[in-house]
Coordinates of C-alpha atoms (C1' of nucleotides) in Angstrom, one line a residue:
Chain A
X29 CA -30.6 23.5 -34.0
X30 CA -27.6 21.5 -33.1
X31 CA -27.7 19.5 -29.9
X32 CA -25.5 21.2 -27.3
X33 CA -22.6 19.2 -26.0
X34 CA -23.6 18.5 -22.5
X35 CA -20.8 18.4 -19.9
X36 CA -22.5 15.5 -18.2
X37 CA -23.9 16.6 -14.8
X38 CA -22.8 13.4 -13.1
X39 CA -19.2 12.3 -13.1
X40 CA -16.8 14.6 -14.8
X41 CA -14.1 12.0 -14.4
X42 CA -14.5 8.5 -15.7
X43 CA -16.0 6.2 -13.2
X44 CA -16.4 2.5 -13.3
X45 CA -20.2 2.0 -13.0
X46 CA -19.7 -0.8 -10.6
X47 CA -20.9 -1.3 -7.0
X48 CA -17.9 -3.4 -6.1
X49 CA -16.0 -1.6 -3.3
X50 CA -12.7 -2.5 -4.9
X51 CA -13.8 -0.8 -8.1
X52 CA -14.8 2.2 -6.1
X53 CA -11.4 2.3 -4.6
X54 CA -10.0 2.5 -8.1
X55 CA -12.5 5.3 -8.9
X56 CA -10.9 7.2 -6.1
X57 CA -7.2 6.1 -6.3
X58 CA -6.9 4.4 -9.6
X59 CA -5.6 7.3 -11.7
X60 CA -2.0 7.3 -12.7
X61 CA 0.3 8.6 -10.0
X62 CA -2.5 8.8 -7.4
X63 CA -1.3 5.9 -5.2
X64 CA 2.3 6.9 -5.5
X65 CA 1.5 10.4 -4.3
X66 CA -0.2 8.8 -1.3
X67 CA 2.7 6.5 -0.7
X68 CA 5.0 9.5 -0.3
X69 CA 2.6 11.0 2.3
X70 CA 2.2 8.0 4.4
X71 CA 4.8 8.8 6.9
X72 CA 3.9 12.5 7.2
X73 CA 3.1 15.7 5.4
X74 CA 5.1 16.8 2.4
X75 CA 5.5 19.9 0.4
X76 CA 4.7 20.1 -3.3
X77 CA 8.3 20.2 -4.3
X78 CA 9.3 17.3 -2.1
X79 CA 6.6 15.2 -3.7
X80 CA 7.8 16.2 -7.1
X81 CA 11.4 15.3 -6.1
X82 CA 10.5 11.8 -4.8
X83 CA 8.3 10.9 -7.8
X84 CA 10.7 10.8 -10.7
X85 CA 8.7 11.5 -13.9
X86 CA 5.6 13.2 -12.5
X87 CA 5.0 16.6 -14.0
X88 CA 3.8 19.7 -12.1
X89 CA 0.4 19.8 -13.6
X90 CA -0.3 16.2 -13.1
X91 CA 0.8 16.5 -9.4
X92 CA -1.5 19.4 -9.0
X93 CA -4.4 17.5 -10.5
X94 CA -3.8 14.4 -8.4
X95 CA -3.6 16.4 -5.2
X96 CA -6.8 18.2 -6.1
X97 CA -8.5 14.9 -6.9
X98 CA -7.3 13.2 -3.7
X99 CA -8.4 16.2 -1.7
X100 CA -11.9 16.0 -3.3
X101 CA -12.0 12.3 -2.5
X102 CA -11.3 13.1 1.2
X103 CA -8.0 11.3 1.2
X104 CA -5.6 14.2 1.3
X105 CA -5.8 17.5 3.2
X106 CA -4.0 20.7 2.5
X107 CA -2.5 22.3 5.5
X108 CA -0.8 25.7 5.9
X109 CA 2.1 25.5 8.2
X110 CA 2.3 27.9 11.2
X111 CA 3.4 31.5 10.5
X112 CA 7.2 31.1 10.7
X113 CA 7.3 28.8 7.7
X114 CA 4.4 30.0 5.6
X115 CA 4.6 27.0 3.3
X116 CA 1.8 24.7 2.4
X117 CA 1.9 21.0 3.0
X118 CA -0.2 18.0 1.9
X119 CA -1.1 15.3 4.4
X120 CA -3.2 12.2 4.3
X121 CA -6.4 12.3 6.3
X122 CA -7.0 9.6 8.9
X123 CA -8.9 7.6 6.3
X124 CA -6.1 8.1 3.8
X125 CA -3.7 6.6 6.3
X126 CA -5.7 3.5 6.4
X127 CA -4.7 2.8 2.8
X128 CA -1.4 1.3 4.0
X129 CA -2.7 -2.3 3.6
X130 CA -3.3 -1.5 -0.1
X131 CA 0.4 -0.8 -0.5
X132 CA 1.4 -3.9 1.4
X133 CA -0.9 -6.1 -0.7
X134 CA 0.5 -4.6 -3.9
X135 CA 4.1 -4.8 -2.7
X136 CA 3.9 -8.3 -1.4
X137 CA 2.3 -9.4 -4.6
X138 CA 4.8 -7.6 -6.9
X139 CA 7.8 -8.9 -5.0
X140 CA 7.2 -12.1 -6.9
X141 CA 7.3 -10.4 -10.3
X142 CA 10.0 -11.7 -12.6
X143 CA 10.0 -8.3 -14.2
X144 CA 10.7 -6.3 -11.1
X145 CA 13.8 -4.1 -11.4
X146 CA 15.3 -3.2 -7.9
X147 CA 17.9 -0.9 -9.4
X148 CA 15.5 1.9 -10.2
X149 CA 15.3 5.0 -8.0
X150 CA 13.9 4.2 -4.5
X151 CA 12.3 6.8 -2.3
X152 CA 12.7 6.8 1.5
X153 CA 9.0 6.2 1.9
X154 CA 9.2 3.1 -0.3
X155 CA 12.0 1.7 1.8
X156 CA 10.3 2.2 5.1
X157 CA 7.0 0.9 3.7
X158 CA 8.8 -2.2 2.4
X159 CA 10.2 -3.0 5.8
X160 CA 6.7 -3.1 7.3
X161 CA 5.5 -5.1 4.3
X162 CA 8.2 -7.7 4.2
X163 CA 9.1 -8.2 7.9
X164 CA 8.9 -11.9 8.8
X165 CA 7.3 -11.8 12.2
X166 CA 8.5 -15.4 12.9
X167 CA 12.1 -14.5 12.3
X168 CA 11.8 -11.3 14.3
X169 CA 10.5 -13.3 17.2
X170 CA 10.7 -11.3 20.4
X171 CA 13.6 -9.1 19.2
X172 CA 13.0 -5.5 20.2
X173 CA 15.1 -2.6 19.1
X174 CA 15.1 1.0 18.1
X175 CA 16.6 1.5 14.6
X176 CA 17.2 4.8 13.1
X177 CA 17.6 5.7 9.4
X178 CA 19.3 8.6 7.9
X179 CA 18.2 8.7 4.3
X180 CA 19.5 11.8 2.6
X181 CA 18.0 14.7 4.5
X182 CA 15.3 12.6 6.0
X183 CA 15.4 10.9 9.5
X184 CA 13.2 8.1 10.7
X185 CA 13.2 6.3 14.0
X186 CA 11.7 2.8 13.8
X187 CA 10.8 0.5 16.7
X188 CA 10.8 -3.2 16.2
X189 CA 8.8 -5.0 18.8
X190 CA 6.6 -8.1 18.9
X191 CA 7.1 -8.8 15.2
X192 CA 5.9 -5.4 14.2
X193 CA 7.6 -2.2 13.1
X194 CA 6.5 1.3 14.2
X195 CA 7.9 4.1 12.1
X196 CA 8.1 7.8 12.9
X197 CA 9.7 10.6 11.0
X198 CA 12.1 12.5 13.3
X199 CA 15.5 12.4 15.0
X200 CA 17.3 9.1 15.5
X201 CA 18.8 9.9 18.9
X202 CA 18.7 7.0 21.3
X203 CA 18.5 4.4 18.6
X204 CA 20.3 1.1 19.2
X205 CA 21.5 1.2 15.6
X206 CA 21.5 3.8 12.9
X207 CA 21.8 3.1 9.2
X208 CA 23.0 6.0 7.1
X209 CA 22.9 5.8 3.3
X210 CA 20.7 6.1 0.2
X211 CA 17.5 4.1 0.3
X212 CA 18.7 2.0 -2.6
X213 CA 21.9 1.1 -0.8
X214 CA 20.0 0.0 2.4
X215 CA 17.7 -2.0 0.2
X216 CA 20.7 -3.7 -1.5
X217 CA 21.8 -4.8 2.0
X218 CA 18.4 -6.0 3.1
X219 CA 17.0 -7.5 -0.1
X220 CA 20.0 -7.8 -2.3
X221 CA 22.3 -9.7 0.1
X222 CA 25.0 -7.1 -0.3
X223 CA 27.4 -7.5 2.7
X224 CA 27.4 -4.5 5.0
X225 CA 31.1 -4.4 5.1
X226 CA 31.4 -4.1 1.3
X227 CA 28.9 -1.2 1.2
X228 CA 30.7 0.5 4.1
X229 CA 34.0 0.1 2.4
X230 CA 32.6 1.6 -0.7
X231 CA 31.5 4.6 1.3
X232 CA 27.9 4.1 0.5
X233 CA 26.7 3.2 3.9
X234 CA 27.5 4.0 7.5
X235 CA 26.5 1.7 10.4
X236 CA 26.5 3.3 13.8
X237 CA 25.8 1.4 17.0
X238 CA 25.1 -2.3 17.5
X239 CA 26.7 -4.1 14.6
X240 CA 25.4 -7.5 15.7
X241 CA 21.9 -6.1 15.7
X242 CA 22.5 -4.8 12.2
X243 CA 23.5 -8.2 10.9
X244 CA 20.5 -9.8 12.5
X245 CA 18.2 -7.1 11.3
X246 CA 19.1 -7.7 7.7
X247 CA 17.9 -11.3 7.9
X248 CA 14.4 -10.4 8.9
X249 CA 13.0 -9.5 5.5
X250 CA 13.0 -12.6 3.2
X251 CA 11.8 -12.3 -0.3
X252 CA 9.3 -14.7 -1.8
X253 CA 10.3 -16.8 -4.8
X254 CA 9.8 -15.3 -8.2
X255 CA 6.6 -16.5 -10.0
X256 CA 7.3 -18.9 -12.8
X257 CA 5.8 -18.4 -16.3
X258 CA 2.9 -20.6 -17.0
X259 CA 2.1 -22.3 -20.2
X260 CA -1.0 -20.9 -22.0
Chain B
X8 CA 16.6 13.7 -42.6
X9 CA 13.9 13.7 -40.1
X10 CA 14.4 11.7 -36.9
X11 CA 12.3 8.5 -37.1
X12 CA 9.7 8.0 -34.5
X13 CA 11.2 5.1 -32.5
X14 CA 8.7 2.6 -31.2
X15 CA 10.9 2.0 -28.2
X16 CA 12.2 -1.6 -28.2
X17 CA 11.3 -2.3 -24.7
X18 CA 7.8 -1.8 -23.3
X19 CA 5.8 0.7 -25.3
X20 CA 3.7 1.2 -22.3
X21 CA 4.4 3.8 -19.6
X22 CA 6.3 2.7 -16.6
X23 CA 6.9 4.3 -13.3
X24 CA 10.7 4.5 -13.0
X25 CA 10.5 3.3 -9.4
X26 CA 12.0 0.4 -7.6
X27 CA 9.2 0.3 -5.1
X28 CA 7.4 -3.0 -5.4
X29 CA 4.0 -1.4 -5.1
X30 CA 4.9 0.9 -8.0
X31 CA 5.9 -2.1 -10.0
X32 CA 2.5 -3.7 -9.2
X33 CA 0.9 -0.6 -10.7
X34 CA 3.1 -1.0 -13.7
X35 CA 1.6 -4.4 -14.3
X36 CA -1.9 -4.0 -13.1
X37 CA -2.4 -0.2 -12.9
X38 CA -4.0 0.5 -16.2
X39 CA -7.7 1.2 -16.4
X40 CA -9.8 -2.0 -16.3
X41 CA -6.9 -4.3 -15.6
X42 CA -7.7 -5.1 -12.0
X43 CA -11.4 -5.4 -12.8
X44 CA -10.7 -8.0 -15.5
X45 CA -8.6 -9.9 -12.9
X46 CA -11.4 -9.7 -10.4
X47 CA -13.8 -11.4 -12.9
X48 CA -11.3 -14.2 -13.3
X49 CA -10.6 -14.9 -9.7
X50 CA -13.1 -17.7 -9.3
X51 CA -12.4 -19.4 -12.5
X52 CA -11.8 -19.0 -16.3
X53 CA -14.1 -16.8 -18.3
X54 CA -14.7 -16.3 -22.0
X55 CA -14.2 -13.0 -23.7
X56 CA -17.9 -12.3 -24.0
X57 CA -18.5 -13.2 -20.4
X58 CA -15.9 -10.7 -19.3
X59 CA -17.4 -8.1 -21.5
X60 CA -20.8 -8.7 -20.0
X61 CA -19.7 -8.4 -16.4
X62 CA -17.7 -5.3 -17.0
X63 CA -20.2 -2.7 -18.0
X64 CA -18.5 0.0 -20.0
X65 CA -15.4 -1.8 -21.2
X66 CA -15.0 -1.8 -25.0
X67 CA -13.9 -4.8 -27.0
X68 CA -10.6 -3.3 -28.1
X69 CA -9.7 -2.2 -24.5
X70 CA -10.6 -5.7 -23.2
X71 CA -8.4 -7.2 -25.9
X72 CA -5.5 -4.9 -25.0
X73 CA -5.8 -5.6 -21.3
X74 CA -5.9 -9.4 -21.7
X75 CA -2.8 -9.2 -23.9
X76 CA -1.1 -7.0 -21.4
X77 CA -2.0 -9.2 -18.4
X78 CA -0.8 -12.2 -20.4
X79 CA 2.5 -10.6 -21.1
X80 CA 2.8 -9.8 -17.5
X81 CA 2.4 -13.5 -16.6
X82 CA -0.8 -12.9 -14.7
X83 CA -3.4 -14.3 -17.2
X84 CA -3.1 -17.3 -19.4
X85 CA -5.1 -18.1 -22.5
X86 CA -6.5 -21.6 -22.7
X87 CA -8.3 -23.4 -25.4
X88 CA -11.1 -25.5 -24.2
X89 CA -11.1 -29.2 -25.1
X90 CA -12.5 -30.0 -28.6
X91 CA -16.2 -30.3 -28.0
X92 CA -16.4 -26.6 -27.2
X93 CA -13.7 -25.0 -29.3
X94 CA -13.9 -21.7 -27.4
X95 CA -11.0 -19.9 -25.8
X96 CA -11.0 -19.0 -22.1
X97 CA -8.8 -16.7 -20.0
X98 CA -7.6 -17.7 -16.6
X99 CA -5.5 -16.3 -13.9
X100 CA -2.1 -17.9 -13.5
X101 CA -1.2 -19.2 -10.0
X102 CA 0.6 -15.9 -9.4
X103 CA -2.4 -14.0 -10.7
X104 CA -4.6 -15.8 -8.1
X105 CA -2.4 -14.4 -5.4
X106 CA -3.6 -11.0 -6.2
X107 CA -6.7 -11.6 -4.1
X108 CA -5.3 -9.7 -1.0
X109 CA -5.1 -6.6 -3.3
X110 CA -8.8 -6.7 -3.9
X111 CA -9.5 -7.3 -0.2
X112 CA -7.3 -4.3 0.8
X113 CA -8.9 -2.1 -1.8
X114 CA -12.4 -3.2 -0.9
X115 CA -12.0 -3.0 2.8
X116 CA -10.6 0.5 2.5
X117 CA -13.3 1.7 0.1
X118 CA -16.1 0.4 2.2
X119 CA -15.5 3.5 4.4
X120 CA -15.9 5.8 1.4
X121 CA -18.7 8.3 1.8
X122 CA -19.0 8.4 -2.0
X123 CA -19.6 4.7 -2.4
X124 CA -22.8 3.9 -4.3
X125 CA -24.0 0.3 -3.7
X126 CA -26.9 0.6 -6.1
X127 CA -24.7 0.3 -9.2
X128 CA -24.4 -3.0 -11.1
X129 CA -22.8 -5.8 -9.1
X130 CA -21.1 -8.8 -10.6
X131 CA -21.2 -12.3 -9.1
X132 CA -17.5 -12.2 -8.6
X133 CA -17.7 -8.9 -6.7
X134 CA -20.3 -10.4 -4.3
X135 CA -18.3 -13.5 -3.6
X136 CA -15.1 -11.5 -3.2
X137 CA -16.9 -9.2 -0.8
X138 CA -18.0 -12.0 1.4
X139 CA -14.4 -13.1 1.9
X140 CA -13.3 -9.5 2.4
X141 CA -15.9 -8.5 4.9
X142 CA -16.5 -11.7 6.9
X143 CA -16.0 -11.0 10.6
X144 CA -14.2 -14.1 11.9
X145 CA -15.2 -13.2 15.5
X146 CA -18.9 -13.2 14.7
X147 CA -18.6 -16.4 12.6
X148 CA -17.0 -18.2 15.6
X149 CA -17.1 -21.9 15.0
X150 CA -20.1 -21.8 12.7
X151 CA -19.6 -24.2 9.9
X152 CA -21.9 -24.4 6.9
X153 CA -22.1 -25.0 3.2
X154 CA -23.9 -22.2 1.5
X155 CA -24.8 -22.2 -2.2
X156 CA -25.5 -19.2 -4.5
X157 CA -27.5 -19.1 -7.7
X158 CA -26.6 -15.8 -9.3
X159 CA -28.2 -15.6 -12.7
X160 CA -26.6 -18.5 -14.6
X161 CA -23.7 -18.9 -12.3
X162 CA -23.5 -21.3 -9.4
X163 CA -21.1 -21.2 -6.5
X164 CA -20.8 -23.4 -3.4
X165 CA -19.1 -21.8 -0.4
X166 CA -17.9 -23.4 2.7
X167 CA -17.9 -21.4 5.9
X168 CA -15.5 -22.9 8.5
X169 CA -13.2 -21.6 11.2
X170 CA -13.9 -18.0 10.4
X171 CA -13.0 -18.4 6.7
X172 CA -14.9 -18.9 3.5
X173 CA -13.8 -21.2 0.7
X174 CA -15.5 -20.5 -2.6
X175 CA -15.8 -22.8 -5.6
X176 CA -17.8 -22.4 -8.8
X177 CA -20.0 -25.3 -9.4
X178 CA -23.2 -27.0 -8.4
X179 CA -24.9 -26.1 -5.1
X180 CA -26.1 -29.6 -4.3
X181 CA -25.7 -30.6 -0.7
X182 CA -25.6 -27.1 0.6
X183 CA -27.3 -26.4 3.9
X184 CA -28.7 -23.2 2.5
X185 CA -29.1 -21.8 -1.0
X186 CA -29.6 -18.2 -1.9
X187 CA -31.0 -17.5 -5.3
X188 CA -31.2 -14.0 -6.7
X189 CA -29.3 -11.2 -8.4
X190 CA -26.0 -10.3 -6.7
X191 CA -27.3 -6.8 -5.9
X192 CA -30.3 -8.3 -4.1
X193 CA -28.2 -10.6 -2.0
X194 CA -25.9 -7.6 -1.2
X195 CA -28.9 -5.6 -0.2
X196 CA -29.7 -8.4 2.3
X197 CA -26.2 -8.7 3.6
X198 CA -25.0 -5.1 3.6
X199 CA -28.1 -3.1 3.2
X200 CA -30.1 -4.6 6.0
X201 CA -33.0 -5.5 3.8
X202 CA -35.1 -8.2 5.5
X203 CA -35.0 -11.5 3.7
X204 CA -38.8 -11.7 3.9
X205 CA -39.3 -8.5 2.1
X206 CA -37.0 -9.5 -0.7
X207 CA -38.7 -12.9 -1.0
X208 CA -42.1 -11.3 -1.0
X209 CA -41.0 -9.0 -3.8
X210 CA -39.9 -12.1 -5.8
X211 CA -36.3 -10.9 -5.9
X212 CA -34.8 -13.7 -3.8
X213 CA -35.4 -17.3 -3.0
X214 CA -34.1 -18.9 0.2
X215 CA -33.9 -22.7 0.2
X216 CA -32.9 -24.7 3.1
X217 CA -32.0 -23.7 6.6
X218 CA -33.7 -20.3 7.2
X219 CA -32.2 -19.8 10.7
X220 CA -28.8 -20.3 9.1
X221 CA -29.7 -17.6 6.6
X222 CA -30.6 -15.1 9.3
X223 CA -27.4 -15.7 11.1
X224 CA -25.3 -15.7 8.0
X225 CA -26.5 -12.2 7.1
X226 CA -25.1 -10.8 10.3
X227 CA -21.5 -12.0 9.7
X228 CA -20.5 -9.1 7.4
X229 CA -20.5 -5.8 9.3
X230 CA -19.6 -2.7 7.5
X231 CA -17.1 -0.2 8.9
X232 CA -18.2 3.3 9.7
X233 CA -18.0 5.9 6.9
X234 CA -15.0 8.1 7.0
X235 CA -15.7 11.7 8.1
X236 CA -14.5 14.7 6.1
X237 CA -11.5 16.3 7.6
X238 CA -10.8 20.0 7.8
X239 CA -8.1 21.2 5.5
Chain C
dC14 C1' -20.8 -16.7 -32.7
dT15 C1' -16.2 -15.3 -30.8
dG16 C1' -12.6 -12.6 -30.8
dT17 C1' -9.6 -9.1 -33.1
dA18 C1' -8.2 -5.1 -35.9
dT19 C1' -9.0 -0.3 -37.6
dC20 C1' -10.8 4.3 -37.7
dC21 C1' -12.1 8.3 -35.1
dG22 C1' -13.8 11.8 -31.7
dT23 C1' -12.6 13.0 -27.1
dG24 C1' -10.3 13.3 -22.8
dT25 C1' -6.0 12.4 -20.2
dT26 C1' -1.2 12.6 -19.7
dG27 C1' 3.3 14.7 -19.8
dA28 C1' 7.0 18.2 -21.2
dT29 C1' 8.2 22.9 -21.5
dA30 C1' 7.5 27.4 -20.6
dC31 C1' 5.7 30.8 -17.8
dT32 C1' 3.4 33.6 -13.8
dG33 C1' 2.3 35.1 -8.8
Chain D
dC26 C1' 8.5 27.8 -4.3
dA27 C1' 4.0 26.6 -6.0
dG28 C1' 1.6 26.1 -9.2
dT29 C1' -0.9 27.5 -14.3
dA30 C1' -0.8 27.7 -19.6
dT31 C1' -0.1 25.6 -23.7
dC32 C1' 0.4 22.0 -26.7
dA33 C1' 1.7 17.3 -28.6
dA34 C1' 1.2 12.5 -27.8
dC35 C1' -1.2 8.9 -26.2
dA36 C1' -5.2 6.2 -24.1
dC37 C1' -10.0 5.5 -23.9
dG38 C1' -14.5 4.2 -25.7
dG39 C1' -17.7 3.6 -29.6
dA40 C1' -18.6 1.9 -34.1
dT41 C1' -17.7 -0.9 -37.7
dA42 C1' -15.5 -4.2 -40.3
dC43 C1' -13.0 -8.4 -40.5
dA44 C1' -11.2 -13.5 -39.5
dG45 C1' -11.8 -18.2 -37.5

DNA sequence: CTGTATCCGTGTTGATACTG
DNA sequence: CAGTATCAACACGGATACAG
């Protein structure tokens, strides 16, 4: 008789057979799109369609698979919203939230890449995450401020204090400064050296509140030098 | 006529169309095996066959592809050894070396995984990397020591000082303490709480030099608590 | 011996269309 | 809106054959 094809009882997915914890992290999060899905969840729960919209190029079935995989890994939890809105949302678990240093390490490293193209689409979560990643605590010094962001439909209130940035989704009321524009535009001001005035004149950005604070804020996020190519 | 299949002039690989630096890092390093190849190079150049041996499961053609991709990304450089040994080695570039925080973030995060299996094969690089990742600077205090490792054929001399560990491949002469055994055995002592005496009695480990230092050293690498499962 | 190229079976990914 | 079904293209991993 022919030998039956055994759907191996162990790992249905492909695992690295490696005790290294970093390799295990890649077992859990290393599939294509998985980390980007997590990135979009890091400032709060999101609906399926919101995730799809902020991840240009992901297809519905892959997003379904990734969410299921991340849920099985204990990284994402599915929540049903209270009765009024009967929609479902996906949220990071507490442990999932602790993945933020992974994004910071990846982002800090890739900021030196000669191939990095900052003109591609830029999600709100990416921008906020990049602020926390690239903030130069030395330059921030003792500066303390509440800075709000209006990014499309999304609202975030950030608190800069003691060289750190706390970020919360929600209304920007009471902020000392509010920046209103597409994530890519705000990134152009912070990382691309585009003058605020030019962006405002072009109608791409609105600055409300303390303009001196805005000018100072933009200087707090220096980029590292690009890596040079090395001879073989 | 039929439309020709265009092998796109740019990168034939799949990119995330995303300006986020972390996403770009995944463009460069996110393919299967890529980060594990880099991990094996982080303490020094390696030959093709050495890489293959320390990466159980990788196939020759995939390793070739990854090395080529990492070279194109500017992360790995190919070097030809001086005449006597006419072999080729692969080494991380300076920028490639700066990826270590990525491994630390991944490893620190995955150490909390309930699914992590520490009994799988464990490479020398993984062990050394884990020491730098998990060292508790507070517990190390002002302890300073030179600790050598004999891991199969490989030799490493580490210097513990000021709550940090420097690691260099090379002879262990002059170390205050030398641990000689398979990486998995040393990991069992450090992370698994296996008593040194038992491992020595079993012939799996040799301890040379300052035994009191050995006992103290083993306590410097506490593991975080496992993440609990969260209700949906 | 070291490293690369090619073929092939299989599983994963991604685009479109479709259903509850 | 939230996914599932289907299918084509590609990536992975194993074997083998080839080049220096």
